[in-house]
Structures are given as structure tokens and as C-alpha cells.
Tab-separated table of C-alpha atoms in Angstrom:
chain	number	residue	atom	x	y	z
R	216	MET	CA	120.655	39.746	269.087
R	217	GLU	CA	120.353	40.111	265.314
R	218	LEU	CA	123.045	37.476	264.842
R	219	LEU	CA	120.973	34.824	266.594
R	220	GLN	CA	117.916	35.877	264.606
R	221	ASP	CA	119.912	35.461	261.393
R	222	LEU	CA	121.106	32.008	262.393
R	223	ASN	CA	117.660	30.907	263.487
R	224	TRP	CA	116.267	32.101	260.140
R	225	ARG	CA	118.686	30.085	258.033
R	226	TYR	CA	118.379	26.403	257.184
R	227	ALA	CA	119.707	24.112	254.473
R	228	VAL	CA	117.289	24.936	251.657
R	229	LYS	CA	116.027	21.933	249.732
R	230	LYS	CA	114.167	23.757	246.970
R	231	TYR	CA	115.082	27.105	245.423
R	232	SER	CA	112.891	29.583	243.584
R	233	THR	CA	113.957	31.015	240.231
R	234	GLU	CA	114.766	34.416	241.773
R	235	LYS	CA	118.391	35.428	241.305
R	236	VAL	CA	120.584	36.899	244.019
R	237	ASP	CA	121.736	40.448	243.361
R	238	GLU	CA	125.421	40.612	242.425
R	239	GLN	CA	126.026	43.181	245.156
R	240	LYS	CA	124.958	40.660	247.786
R	241	ILE	CA	127.139	38.002	246.198
R	242	GLU	CA	130.069	40.413	246.367
R	243	LEU	CA	129.427	41.041	250.067
R	244	ILE	CA	129.386	37.293	250.775
R	245	LEU	CA	132.632	36.840	248.836
R	246	ASN	CA	134.277	39.661	250.775
R	247	ALA	CA	133.164	38.063	254.045
R	248	ILE	CA	134.692	34.751	252.951
R	249	ASN	CA	137.938	36.506	252.091
R	250	LEU	CA	138.015	37.983	255.614
R	251	SER	CA	137.422	34.595	257.221
R	252	ALA	CA	139.821	33.222	259.811
R	253	SER	CA	142.661	31.214	258.290
R	254	SER	CA	145.543	29.429	260.008
R	255	CYS	CA	148.807	31.273	259.371
R	256	GLY	CA	146.764	33.624	257.196
R	257	LEU	CA	147.620	31.323	254.302
R	258	GLN	CA	144.083	30.878	252.881
R	259	PRO	CA	145.003	27.538	251.237
R	260	TYR	CA	141.996	27.403	248.938
R	261	ARG	CA	140.361	29.233	246.080
R	262	LEU	CA	136.711	29.976	245.444
R	263	PHE	CA	134.813	29.447	242.199
R	264	VAL	CA	131.524	31.294	241.703
R	265	ILE	CA	129.243	29.701	239.126
R	266	SER	CA	126.059	31.251	237.766
R	267	ASN	CA	126.167	29.701	234.282
R	268	GLU	CA	123.032	27.542	233.989
R	269	GLU	CA	124.514	25.028	231.564
R	270	LEU	CA	127.591	24.483	233.708
R	271	LYS	CA	125.483	24.054	236.866
R	272	LEU	CA	123.462	21.355	235.103
R	273	LYS	CA	126.642	19.538	234.080
R	274	LEU	CA	128.006	19.749	237.608
R	275	LYS	CA	124.815	18.302	239.060
R	276	ALA	CA	125.038	15.199	236.866
R	277	ASP	CA	123.804	12.283	238.985
R	278	SER	CA	124.013	14.080	242.343
R	279	PHE	CA	120.953	13.785	244.559
R	280	ASN	CA	121.363	17.481	245.405
R	281	GLY	CA	119.136	19.330	242.969
R	282	GLN	CA	120.204	22.599	244.627
R	283	ILE	CA	123.405	22.474	242.556
R	284	ALA	CA	121.477	23.254	239.375
R	285	GLU	CA	118.581	25.186	240.920
R	286	SER	CA	120.689	27.706	242.815
R	287	SER	CA	121.172	31.283	241.715
R	288	HIS	CA	124.909	30.956	242.334
R	289	LEU	CA	127.040	27.964	243.250
R	290	LEU	CA	130.218	28.444	245.282
R	291	VAL	CA	132.906	25.786	244.993
R	292	PHE	CA	135.556	25.763	247.721
R	293	ALA	CA	138.703	24.199	246.261
R	294	ALA	CA	141.634	23.400	248.541
R	295	TYR	CA	145.320	23.329	247.628
R	296	ASN	CA	146.692	19.921	246.648
R	297	LYS	CA	149.914	20.726	248.500
R	298	ILE	CA	151.526	23.574	250.424
R	299	THR	CA	154.712	24.836	248.794
R	300	THR	CA	157.518	27.139	249.827
R	301	GLN	CA	156.280	29.496	247.114
R	302	ASN	CA	152.859	29.652	248.793
R	303	VAL	CA	154.540	30.744	252.010
R	304	GLN	CA	156.791	33.228	250.200
R	305	ASP	CA	153.751	34.762	248.504
R	306	LEU	CA	152.101	35.229	251.902
R	307	VAL	CA	155.208	36.875	253.337
R	308	SER	CA	155.508	39.188	250.322
R	309	LEU	CA	151.858	40.204	250.619
R	310	THR	CA	152.260	40.774	254.354
R	311	ALA	CA	155.254	43.022	253.765
R	312	GLU	CA	153.332	45.014	251.167
R	313	VAL	CA	150.156	45.447	253.210
R	314	LYS	CA	151.927	46.231	256.485
R	315	ASN	CA	154.560	48.378	254.733
R	316	VAL	CA	157.537	46.540	256.195
R	317	SER	CA	160.570	44.951	254.562
R	318	ILE	CA	160.487	41.324	253.501
R	319	GLU	CA	163.720	40.824	255.429
R	320	SER	CA	161.979	41.796	258.664
R	321	LEU	CA	159.636	38.850	258.126
R	322	ASP	CA	162.364	36.217	257.720
R	323	GLY	CA	161.403	34.661	261.048
R	324	LEU	CA	157.788	34.341	259.934
R	325	PHE	CA	158.817	32.760	256.654
R	326	VAL	CA	161.146	30.211	258.254
R	327	SER	CA	158.605	29.306	260.940
R	328	ILE	CA	155.711	28.675	258.550
R	329	ASP	CA	157.751	27.092	255.775
R	330	SER	CA	159.571	24.683	258.096
R	331	PHE	CA	156.276	23.612	259.642
R	332	PHE	CA	154.715	22.593	256.350
R	333	ARG	CA	157.922	21.017	255.027
R	334	SER	CA	158.062	18.833	258.145
R	335	ARG	CA	154.755	17.225	257.146
R	336	THR	CA	153.663	15.032	254.259
R	337	ASP	CA	151.752	16.386	251.274
R	338	GLU	CA	148.782	14.325	252.399
R	339	GLN	CA	148.817	15.914	255.854
R	340	ASN	CA	149.000	19.387	254.333
R	341	ARG	CA	146.257	18.544	251.838
R	342	HIS	CA	143.993	17.457	254.692
R	343	TRP	CA	144.840	20.643	256.608
R	344	ALA	CA	143.933	22.767	253.577
R	345	GLU	CA	140.606	20.965	253.246
R	346	LYS	CA	139.727	21.711	256.866
R	347	GLN	CA	140.530	25.382	256.301
R	348	THR	CA	137.839	25.567	253.613
R	349	TYR	CA	135.213	24.650	256.221
R	350	ILE	CA	136.127	27.660	258.326
R	351	ALA	CA	135.490	29.820	255.258
R	352	LEU	CA	132.274	27.925	254.595
R	353	GLY	CA	131.029	28.796	258.073
R	354	THR	CA	131.728	32.470	257.450
R	355	ALA	CA	129.838	32.264	254.150
R	356	LEU	CA	126.777	30.775	255.865
R	357	VAL	CA	126.661	33.532	258.468
R	358	ALA	CA	127.184	36.258	255.860
R	359	ALA	CA	124.450	34.862	253.631
R	360	ALA	CA	122.013	34.642	256.550
R	361	ASN	CA	122.788	38.227	257.515
R	362	LEU	CA	121.827	39.300	253.988
R	363	ARG	CA	118.770	37.018	253.995
R	364	VAL	CA	120.212	34.952	251.169
R	365	ASP	CA	119.471	31.259	251.469
R	366	ALA	CA	122.321	28.791	251.356
R	367	THR	CA	122.858	25.047	251.345
R	368	PRO	CA	126.272	23.533	252.175
R	369	MET	CA	126.877	20.224	250.411
R	370	GLU	CA	129.368	17.384	250.274
R	371	GLY	CA	127.065	15.244	248.119
R	372	PHE	CA	128.634	16.003	244.763
R	373	ASP	CA	130.947	14.282	242.276
R	374	ALA	CA	134.297	15.794	243.208
R	375	GLU	CA	136.082	14.193	240.261
R	376	LEU	CA	133.529	15.657	237.863
R	377	PHE	CA	133.838	19.093	239.461
R	378	ASP	CA	137.624	18.944	239.298
R	379	LYS	CA	137.506	17.967	235.636
R	380	LEU	CA	134.913	20.510	234.482
R	381	LEU	CA	136.540	23.358	236.396
R	382	GLY	CA	140.094	22.354	235.458
R	383	LEU	CA	141.118	22.265	239.096
R	384	ASP	CA	143.915	19.686	238.911
R	385	GLU	CA	146.030	21.837	236.596
R	386	LYS	CA	145.476	24.711	239.026
R	387	GLY	CA	146.840	22.609	241.905
R	388	LEU	CA	143.400	22.449	243.534
R	389	HIS	CA	140.644	19.975	244.346
R	390	SER	CA	136.995	20.592	245.201
R	391	THR	CA	136.228	20.112	248.873
R	392	VAL	CA	132.785	21.460	249.687
R	393	ILE	CA	130.160	23.468	247.802
R	394	LEU	CA	127.563	26.059	248.767
R	395	SER	CA	124.449	26.921	246.792
R	396	LEU	CA	122.971	30.410	247.125
R	397	GLY	CA	119.503	31.609	246.214
R	398	TYR	CA	116.047	32.110	247.667
R	399	ARG	CA	113.864	29.426	249.194
R	400	ASP	CA	110.773	28.198	247.351
R	401	GLU	CA	108.460	28.295	250.354
R	402	ALA	CA	105.586	26.592	248.530
R	403	ASN	CA	107.638	23.574	247.508
R	404	ASP	CA	110.333	23.228	250.176
R	405	TYR	CA	109.046	20.990	252.945
R	406	LEU	CA	111.453	22.565	255.446
R	407	ALA	CA	110.642	26.188	254.657
R	408	ASN	CA	108.118	26.761	257.426
R	409	THR	CA	109.219	24.239	260.011
R	410	LYS	CA	110.971	25.051	263.281
R	411	LYS	CA	114.731	24.647	263.551
R	412	VAL	CA	115.663	21.604	265.613
R	413	ARG	CA	118.710	21.880	267.862
R	414	ILE	CA	119.587	20.133	271.091
R	415	PRO	CA	119.257	22.265	274.263
R	416	LEU	CA	122.194	24.579	274.907
R	417	GLU	CA	122.828	23.015	278.315
R	418	GLU	CA	123.308	19.656	276.608
R	419	MET	CA	125.606	21.078	273.937
R	420	VAL	CA	127.797	23.257	276.141
R	421	HIS	CA	130.008	22.037	278.960
R	422	THR	CA	131.407	24.901	281.032
R	423	LEU	CA	134.559	24.263	283.035
R	424	ASN	CA	135.197	27.030	285.577
């Protein structure tokens, strides 16, 4: 299957070339992320796409991940700080518009989702939102591989610095995980031509019939 070929091709690139990714491919990856699975359909995160070289250098700061600055584009997945009733109302309004139904017909949906999040602490909802970003990250990795765009997911970054430079706190967001995009520098990346290492499928998968 092409999907398995795509996934076997990809790896976490350690060294990028200076070649830039075409904006059309970036747009396709962003559309794939937007179509990613999301609990309740709430999509409790926003995505920041950074190609500005000066800003990427500032964001790298003292991080050991040089890919932050070397990448063609850097994607920052920023989760909601809290889930509000307005967030839920916005989802219901959008659902009514897209599905061409009345908002009143979705009262049950609104009450169900809103009551769930209001029954939990802000910290619980913040943690939930963070986990949702990783589902989107997974979609981004598959989409990038399909387009033969290299990608490196990273948690090794200064979240406080990112939040400050991108003004995330005033937007009600916080950086959770980042993804660099670009093209591998095969001559200088020690992983570029090595085989992917994964445990055998029979060890990974436990089938219960």
C-alpha cells in the first residue's frame, strides 16, 4: 500500500536542506490538519505557521533542536487554556450553518457538550485540549509524508518563549507541540539513509478474538 510506503519513508529529520517547501504543499498539509479527528468536533487548538527566518531563529534560542530554525516552515500547535461555553456555542452555530439546520434543533448537543466541560476543572480541560493537538499532529505527519515533505515533531522547545513571542497568552492559548517541515539534507543527516527501526508487528499488536 502507498500509505505504508509513505510511513516507511518518513523519519524525524535531524538536518534540513535550504530548499523551501512549495506553499501549495503547505496548504494541503494545513487542510489535512483541519480535517483531523477531534473530540466533539471542537478543535480546541489553533495552528501557527512560521516561515519568517528571523522569528524562527528567535524561537530556537537555546533549544537543542536546530530544526526549529533550519526548517522551511515551522508549525506551532497551540491548545486552548480553557474550554468556555462560548467555544461550545461557536461550534453549535457553525454546525447549524454547515448542516443547514436551526440552532434550536441542536440544543441537546449544546447542553450535552457544555455540561460536560463545565463539570470539569480548567486544568482537566486544558490537559484534554493538549492531547487533542497530538491527534492533529499525527494527521500532519501522515499528510507531509504523502507529499514527500519531511517533518520533525518536537517537544524540546521553550514553551514560555514561544508563548511570549507569538502572543499566545492574550489569545487564550499555549504552545503544546511543534512540527518542522522541509527537505532532508541527505549528505549531513546521519539518519537519512538508515533503515527505520520498529519492533515486530506481532510484538506490538495483541489481537483479542
